[in-house]
Short mmCIF file of N, CA and C in Angstrom, two decimals:
data_model
loop_
_atom_site.label_atom_id
_atom_site.label_comp_id
_atom_site.label_asym_id
_atom_site.label_seq_id
_atom_site.Cartn_x
_atom_site.Cartn_y
_atom_site.Cartn_z
N UNK S 1 0.74 -1.14 -0.23
CA UNK S 1 -0.12 0.12 0.00
C UNK S 1 0.90 1.36 0.06
N UNK S 2 2.03 1.32 0.79
CA UNK S 2 2.80 2.59 0.68
C UNK S 2 3.42 2.58 -0.80
N UNK S 3 3.95 1.62 -1.30
CA UNK S 3 4.11 1.82 -3.11
C UNK S 3 2.99 2.48 -3.92
N UNK S 4 1.79 2.15 -3.43
CA UNK S 4 0.82 2.99 -4.31
C UNK S 4 0.71 4.07 -3.67
N UNK S 5 0.90 4.37 -2.41
CA UNK S 5 0.35 5.81 -2.37
C UNK S 5 1.46 6.75 -2.54
N UNK S 6 3.02 6.22 -2.82
CA UNK S 6 4.11 6.92 -3.07
C UNK S 6 4.51 6.76 -4.40
N UNK S 7 4.13 5.82 -5.38
CA UNK S 7 4.52 5.69 -6.49
C UNK S 7 6.23 5.48 -6.27
N UNK S 8 6.67 4.78 -5.30
CA UNK S 8 8.16 4.58 -4.79
C UNK S 8 8.18 2.89 -4.40
N UNK S 9 9.44 2.85 -4.64
CA UNK S 9 9.57 1.41 -3.88
C UNK S 9 10.38 1.44 -2.41
N UNK S 10 9.86 1.00 -1.63
CA UNK S 10 10.16 0.93 -0.23
C UNK S 10 11.55 0.60 0.05
N UNK S 11 12.17 1.37 0.90
CA UNK S 11 13.84 1.01 1.30
C UNK S 11 14.63 1.17 0.09
N UNK S 12 14.45 2.09 -0.76
CA UNK S 12 15.18 2.27 -2.03
C UNK S 12 16.74 2.66 -1.77
N UNK S 13 16.82 3.51 -0.70
CA UNK S 13 18.17 3.89 -0.27
C UNK S 13 18.91 3.05 0.40
N UNK S 14 18.59 1.88 0.81
CA UNK S 14 19.53 0.96 1.51
C UNK S 14 19.55 -0.45 0.92
N UNK S 15 20.87 -1.13 1.41
CA UNK S 15 20.66 -2.55 0.88
C UNK S 15 19.62 -3.30 1.34
N UNK S 16 19.27 -4.26 0.65
CA UNK S 16 18.08 -5.40 0.85
C UNK S 16 18.96 -6.31 1.35
N UNK S 17 19.43 -6.50 2.58
CA UNK S 17 20.13 -7.65 3.22
C UNK S 17 19.42 -7.92 4.71
N UNK S 18 20.29 -8.92 5.22
CA UNK S 18 19.54 -9.43 6.68
C UNK S 18 19.44 -8.02 7.44
N UNK S 19 20.38 -7.27 7.70
CA UNK S 19 19.97 -6.12 8.41
C UNK S 19 18.60 -5.30 8.23
N UNK S 20 18.53 -5.33 6.94
CA UNK S 20 17.03 -4.39 6.41
C UNK S 20 15.98 -5.47 7.07
N UNK S 21 16.03 -6.79 6.64
CA UNK S 21 15.21 -7.66 6.81
C UNK S 21 14.70 -7.96 8.29
N UNK S 22 16.04 -7.67 9.23
CA UNK S 22 15.84 -7.97 10.61
C UNK S 22 15.05 -6.47 11.33
N UNK S 23 15.42 -5.46 10.65
CA UNK S 23 14.88 -4.16 10.97
C UNK S 23 13.52 -4.28 10.62
N UNK S 24 12.74 -4.91 9.57
CA UNK S 24 11.43 -4.76 9.15
C UNK S 24 10.89 -6.07 10.32
N UNK S 25 11.59 -6.87 10.56
CA UNK S 25 11.17 -7.77 11.66
C UNK S 25 10.86 -7.19 13.16
N UNK S 26 11.62 -5.94 13.28
CA UNK S 26 11.44 -5.61 14.52
C UNK S 26 10.80 -3.91 14.37
N UNK S 27 9.81 -3.72 13.29
CA UNK S 27 8.74 -2.94 13.04
C UNK S 27 9.29 -1.75 12.60
N UNK S 28 10.51 -1.76 11.34
CA UNK S 28 10.80 -0.85 11.06
C UNK S 28 9.60 -0.41 9.79
N UNK S 29 9.07 0.52 9.27
CA UNK S 29 8.16 0.41 8.43
C UNK S 29 8.55 1.91 7.68
N UNK S 30 8.41 1.90 6.40
CA UNK S 30 8.30 3.43 5.58
C UNK S 30 7.36 4.24 6.38
N UNK S 31 7.63 5.65 6.33
CA UNK S 31 6.95 6.59 6.72
C UNK S 31 5.59 6.96 5.79
N UNK S 32 4.67 6.98 6.04
CA UNK S 32 3.55 7.63 5.29
C UNK S 32 4.14 9.07 4.72
N UNK S 33 3.60 9.23 3.62
CA UNK S 33 4.08 10.40 2.96
C UNK S 33 2.83 11.52 3.15
N UNK S 34 3.38 12.64 2.99
CA UNK S 34 2.31 13.78 3.25
C UNK S 34 1.17 14.07 2.15
N UNK S 35 0.11 13.73 2.26
CA UNK S 35 -0.72 13.96 1.06
C UNK S 35 -1.68 12.41 1.42
N UNK S 36 -1.02 11.78 1.86
CA UNK S 36 -2.01 10.21 1.98
C UNK S 36 -3.12 10.64 2.69
N UNK S 37 -4.12 9.91 2.22
CA UNK S 37 -5.47 10.05 2.98
C UNK S 37 -5.32 9.49 4.42
N UNK S 38 -5.73 10.26 5.36
CA UNK S 38 -5.71 9.32 7.21
C UNK S 38 -6.29 7.64 6.99
N UNK S 39 -7.29 7.56 6.46
CA UNK S 39 -7.78 6.51 6.26
C UNK S 39 -6.93 5.44 5.37
N UNK S 40 -6.23 6.23 4.69
CA UNK S 40 -5.43 4.97 3.80
C UNK S 40 -4.36 4.61 4.90
N UNK S 41 -3.69 5.39 5.43
CA UNK S 41 -2.67 5.41 6.11
C UNK S 41 -2.92 4.49 7.46
N UNK S 42 -4.29 4.72 7.90
CA UNK S 42 -4.32 3.59 9.04
C UNK S 42 -4.87 2.31 8.69
N UNK S 43 -5.58 2.25 7.52
CA UNK S 43 -5.48 0.85 6.83
C UNK S 43 -3.89 0.27 6.63
N UNK S 44 -3.11 0.65 5.86
CA UNK S 44 -1.99 0.70 5.73
C UNK S 44 -1.11 0.16 6.92
N UNK S 45 -1.33 0.86 7.99
CA UNK S 45 -0.44 0.32 9.07
C UNK S 45 -1.26 -0.92 9.71
N UNK S 46 -2.12 -1.23 9.62
CA UNK S 46 -3.12 -2.19 10.36
C UNK S 46 -2.60 -3.48 9.27
N UNK S 47 -2.43 -3.16 7.91
CA UNK S 47 -1.71 -4.26 7.05
C UNK S 47 -0.19 -4.82 7.83
N UNK S 48 0.28 -3.62 8.29
CA UNK S 48 1.54 -3.80 8.80
C UNK S 48 1.74 -4.42 10.15
N UNK S 49 1.05 -4.80 10.63
CA UNK S 49 0.92 -5.11 12.19
C UNK S 49 2.14 -6.34 12.45
N UNK S 50 2.65 -6.38 13.47
CA UNK S 50 3.92 -7.39 13.37
C UNK S 50 2.86 -8.74 13.56
N UNK S 51 1.87 -8.74 14.40
CA UNK S 51 0.89 -9.75 14.50
C UNK S 51 0.03 -10.05 13.32
N UNK S 52 -0.08 -11.26 12.74
CA UNK S 52 -0.44 -11.35 11.24
C UNK S 52 -2.03 -11.79 11.60
N UNK S 53 -2.30 -11.79 13.32
CA UNK S 53 -3.90 -12.25 13.33
C UNK S 53 -4.46 -10.69 13.36
N UNK S 54 -3.75 -9.66 13.72
CA UNK S 54 -4.51 -8.61 13.73
C UNK S 54 -4.31 -7.69 12.57
N UNK S 55 -4.06 -8.43 11.43
CA UNK S 55 -4.06 -7.84 10.15
C UNK S 55 -5.42 -8.12 9.58
N UNK S 56 -5.84 -6.82 8.52
CA UNK S 56 -7.31 -7.30 7.67
C UNK S 56 -6.55 -8.72 6.78
N UNK S 57 -7.75 -9.35 6.99
CA UNK S 57 -7.60 -10.70 5.64
C UNK S 57 -7.90 -9.88 4.23
N UNK S 58 -7.71 -10.69 3.22
CA UNK S 58 -8.18 -10.15 2.18
C UNK S 58 -9.60 -9.66 1.63
N UNK S 59 -10.67 -10.51 2.27
CA UNK S 59 -11.76 -10.18 1.99
C UNK S 59 -11.97 -8.96 2.97
N UNK S 60 -11.53 -8.84 4.04
CA UNK S 60 -11.89 -7.61 4.70
C UNK S 60 -11.15 -6.26 3.87
N UNK S 61 -10.16 -6.47 3.20
CA UNK S 61 -9.48 -5.62 2.68
C UNK S 61 -10.50 -4.95 1.24
N UNK S 62 -10.83 -6.19 0.70
CA UNK S 62 -11.85 -5.79 -0.32
C UNK S 62 -13.16 -5.15 -0.34
N UNK S 63 -13.46 -5.59 1.22
CA UNK S 63 -14.63 -4.96 1.30
C UNK S 63 -14.50 -3.24 1.82
N UNK S 64 -13.50 -3.22 2.52
CA UNK S 64 -12.96 -1.83 2.74
C UNK S 64 -12.60 -0.98 1.28
N UNK S 65 -11.95 -1.51 0.71
CA UNK S 65 -11.73 -0.76 -0.64
C UNK S 65 -12.86 -0.80 -1.83
N UNK S 66 -13.74 -1.49 -1.62
CA UNK S 66 -14.96 -1.50 -2.36
C UNK S 66 -15.93 -0.63 -1.64
N UNK S 67 -15.80 -0.59 -0.41
CA UNK S 67 -16.55 0.82 0.12
C UNK S 67 -16.27 2.00 -0.10
N UNK S 68 -14.76 2.13 -0.34
CA UNK S 68 -14.25 3.65 -0.67
C UNK S 68 -14.42 3.61 -2.15
N UNK S 69 -14.56 2.79 -3.10
CA UNK S 69 -14.55 2.97 -4.32
C UNK S 69 -16.19 3.58 -4.37
N UNK S 70 -16.99 2.96 -3.86
CA UNK S 70 -18.40 3.36 -3.88
C UNK S 70 -18.78 4.86 -3.13
N UNK S 71 -18.08 4.95 -2.32
CA UNK S 71 -18.26 6.62 -1.70
C UNK S 71 -17.64 7.55 -2.70
N UNK S 72 -16.77 7.12 -3.51
CA UNK S 72 -16.10 8.04 -4.18
C UNK S 72 -16.34 8.18 -5.57
N UNK S 73 -16.92 6.94 -6.21
CA UNK S 73 -17.57 6.96 -7.66
C UNK S 73 -19.25 6.93 -7.26
N UNK S 74 -19.74 6.42 -6.43
CA UNK S 74 -21.41 6.05 -6.63
C UNK S 74 -22.09 6.98 -5.84
N UNK S 75 -21.41 7.44 -4.83
CA UNK S 75 -22.37 8.25 -3.39
C UNK S 75 -22.17 9.66 -3.72
N UNK S 76 -23.08 10.32 -3.82
CA UNK S 76 -22.60 11.94 -4.14
C UNK S 76 -22.81 12.88 -2.67
N UNK S 77 -23.35 11.67 -1.57
CA UNK S 77 -23.14 12.43 -0.43
C UNK S 77 -21.65 13.02 0.33
N UNK S 78 -22.16 14.22 0.75
CA UNK S 78 -20.63 14.39 1.83
C UNK S 78 -20.19 13.38 2.40
N UNK S 79 -19.20 13.11 2.54
CA UNK S 79 -18.04 12.05 3.29
C UNK S 79 -17.18 12.39 3.56
N UNK S 80 -16.50 12.00 4.89
CA UNK S 80 -14.92 12.17 5.17
C UNK S 80 -14.07 11.61 4.27
N UNK S 81 -14.63 10.22 3.93
CA UNK S 81 -13.49 9.41 2.71
C UNK S 81 -13.43 10.28 1.62
N UNK S 82 -14.37 10.67 1.07
CA UNK S 82 -14.21 11.55 -0.06
C UNK S 82 -13.50 13.02 0.13
N UNK S 83 -13.80 13.31 1.39
CA UNK S 83 -12.99 14.39 1.42
C UNK S 83 -11.25 14.39 1.73
N UNK S 84 -11.08 13.21 2.41
CA UNK S 84 -9.72 12.72 2.36
C UNK S 84 -9.05 12.43 0.94
N UNK S 85 -9.73 11.85 0.16
CA UNK S 85 -9.40 11.34 -1.11
C UNK S 85 -8.99 12.38 -2.00
N UNK S 86 -10.13 13.46 -2.27
CA UNK S 86 -10.24 14.75 -2.85
C UNK S 86 -9.00 15.46 -2.35
N UNK S 87 -8.94 15.82 -1.08
CA UNK S 87 -7.46 16.53 -0.68
C UNK S 87 -6.47 16.04 -1.03
N UNK S 88 -6.25 14.41 -1.08
CA UNK S 88 -4.74 13.85 -1.25
C UNK S 88 -4.69 14.15 -2.96
N UNK S 89 -5.88 13.84 -3.83
CA UNK S 89 -5.63 14.14 -5.07
C UNK S 89 -5.36 15.32 -5.52
N UNK S 90 -5.62 16.40 -4.95
CA UNK S 90 -5.45 18.02 -5.02
C UNK S 90 -3.87 18.06 -4.75
N UNK S 91 -3.37 17.36 -3.68
CA UNK S 91 -1.83 17.48 -3.12
C UNK S 91 -1.00 16.96 -4.16
N UNK S 92 -1.71 15.62 -4.61
CA UNK S 92 -0.64 14.82 -5.43
C UNK S 92 -0.63 15.44 -7.08
N UNK S 93 -1.46 16.56 -7.16
CA UNK S 93 -1.66 17.03 -8.54
C UNK S 93 -0.53 18.37 -8.28
N UNK S 94 -0.73 19.02 -7.27
CA UNK S 94 0.13 20.10 -7.07
C UNK S 94 1.59 19.82 -6.42
N UNK S 95 1.65 18.54 -6.43
CA UNK S 95 3.09 18.18 -5.83
C UNK S 95 4.15 18.43 -7.06
N UNK S 96 5.47 18.79 -6.70
CA UNK S 96 6.49 18.22 -7.44
C UNK S 96 7.04 17.11 -7.19
N UNK S 97 6.84 16.18 -6.17
CA UNK S 97 7.59 15.44 -6.03
C UNK S 97 7.41 14.09 -7.28
N UNK S 98 8.65 13.52 -7.34
CA UNK S 98 8.50 12.33 -8.58
C UNK S 98 8.97 10.74 -7.90
N UNK S 99 8.68 10.10 -8.55
CA UNK S 99 8.94 8.62 -8.14
C UNK S 99 10.63 8.76 -8.17
N UNK S 100 10.80 7.46 -7.90
CA UNK S 100 12.54 7.01 -7.60
C UNK S 100 12.89 6.98 -8.91
N UNK S 101 13.99 7.66 -9.42
CA UNK S 101 14.75 7.44 -10.45
C UNK S 101 15.98 6.72 -10.30
N UNK S 102 16.52 5.65 -11.25
CA UNK S 102 17.21 4.73 -11.13
C UNK S 102 18.31 5.23 -10.44
N UNK S 103 18.66 6.57 -10.22
CA UNK S 103 20.16 6.91 -9.59
C UNK S 103 19.73 6.92 -7.89
N UNK S 104 18.33 6.99 -7.81
CA UNK S 104 18.26 7.15 -6.47
C UNK S 104 18.04 5.39 -5.72
N UNK S 105 18.48 4.35 -6.39
CA UNK S 105 18.35 3.10 -5.76
C UNK S 105 19.88 2.57 -5.09
N UNK S 106 19.58 2.03 -4.17
CA UNK S 106 21.16 1.60 -3.18
C UNK S 106 21.49 0.64 -4.39
N UNK S 107 22.64 0.28 -4.86
CA UNK S 107 23.08 -0.66 -5.98
C UNK S 107 22.73 -2.16 -5.29
N UNK S 108 22.52 -2.51 -3.74
CA UNK S 108 22.05 -3.60 -3.13
C UNK S 108 20.70 -3.85 -2.97
N UNK S 109 19.81 -2.61 -3.67
CA UNK S 109 18.22 -2.67 -3.24
C UNK S 109 17.85 -3.90 -4.35
N UNK S 110 17.75 -4.78 -3.75
CA UNK S 110 17.34 -5.95 -4.77
C UNK S 110 15.62 -6.27 -4.53
N UNK S 111 14.71 -6.19 -5.51
CA UNK S 111 13.40 -6.41 -5.63
C UNK S 111 13.05 -8.21 -5.87
N UNK S 112 13.59 -9.04 -5.66
CA UNK S 112 12.92 -10.15 -6.04
C UNK S 112 13.24 -11.19 -4.94
N UNK S 113 12.57 -12.27 -4.98
CA UNK S 113 12.82 -13.21 -3.53
C UNK S 113 13.64 -13.90 -3.50
N UNK S 114 14.24 -13.99 -2.21
CA UNK S 114 15.61 -14.77 -1.83
C UNK S 114 15.61 -15.34 -0.76
N UNK S 115 15.91 -16.44 -0.08
CA UNK S 115 16.09 -16.77 1.42
C UNK S 115 16.99 -16.50 1.97
N UNK S 116 16.65 -15.69 3.38
CA UNK S 116 17.65 -15.15 4.42
C UNK S 116 17.31 -16.09 5.71
N UNK S 117 18.40 -16.26 6.23
CA UNK S 117 18.53 -17.20 7.48
C UNK S 117 18.51 -16.25 8.75
N UNK S 118 17.53 -16.49 9.60
CA UNK S 118 17.27 -15.94 10.91
C UNK S 118 17.07 -16.89 11.95
N UNK S 119 18.29 -16.60 12.85
CA UNK S 119 18.37 -17.54 14.06
C UNK S 119 17.46 -17.04 15.40
N UNK S 120 16.99 -15.72 15.65
CA UNK S 120 16.27 -15.27 16.78
C UNK S 120 15.27 -14.68 16.29
N UNK S 121 14.61 -15.01 14.95
CA UNK S 121 13.21 -14.07 14.83
C UNK S 121 11.66 -14.65 15.54
N UNK S 122 11.27 -13.55 15.91
CA UNK S 122 9.96 -13.75 16.83
C UNK S 122 8.99 -14.52 16.05
N UNK S 123 8.40 -15.60 16.27
CA UNK S 123 7.55 -16.08 15.48
C UNK S 123 6.02 -15.89 16.32
N UNK S 124 5.04 -15.61 15.77
CA UNK S 124 3.79 -15.45 16.12
C UNK S 124 2.94 -16.50 16.17
#
């Protein structure tokens, strides 16, 4: 969800190694960027909960996202969700921020799956 809200790759500025994986397992998360709707940030953070049982499942995500779509496109009544997303879109249009360029990537930022070994990882 962070990638969707930023059009950027997470942790592009550092090596994708055991240190980063360990930091993520210890609750490191990318910061929500200015202009992201608060409801989107709240849902994104729920998806990042260290305890998998606290995260929304796929059905819950679909229900939430479909609800937002209905509010944004099919319901013309005033709503906080519509106001949040309209403000975010206005901010995006007026922002000069650009997605990561290749020069912004750390040479060891690897976006493919691979196995890493952890000896002291907390298991839920």
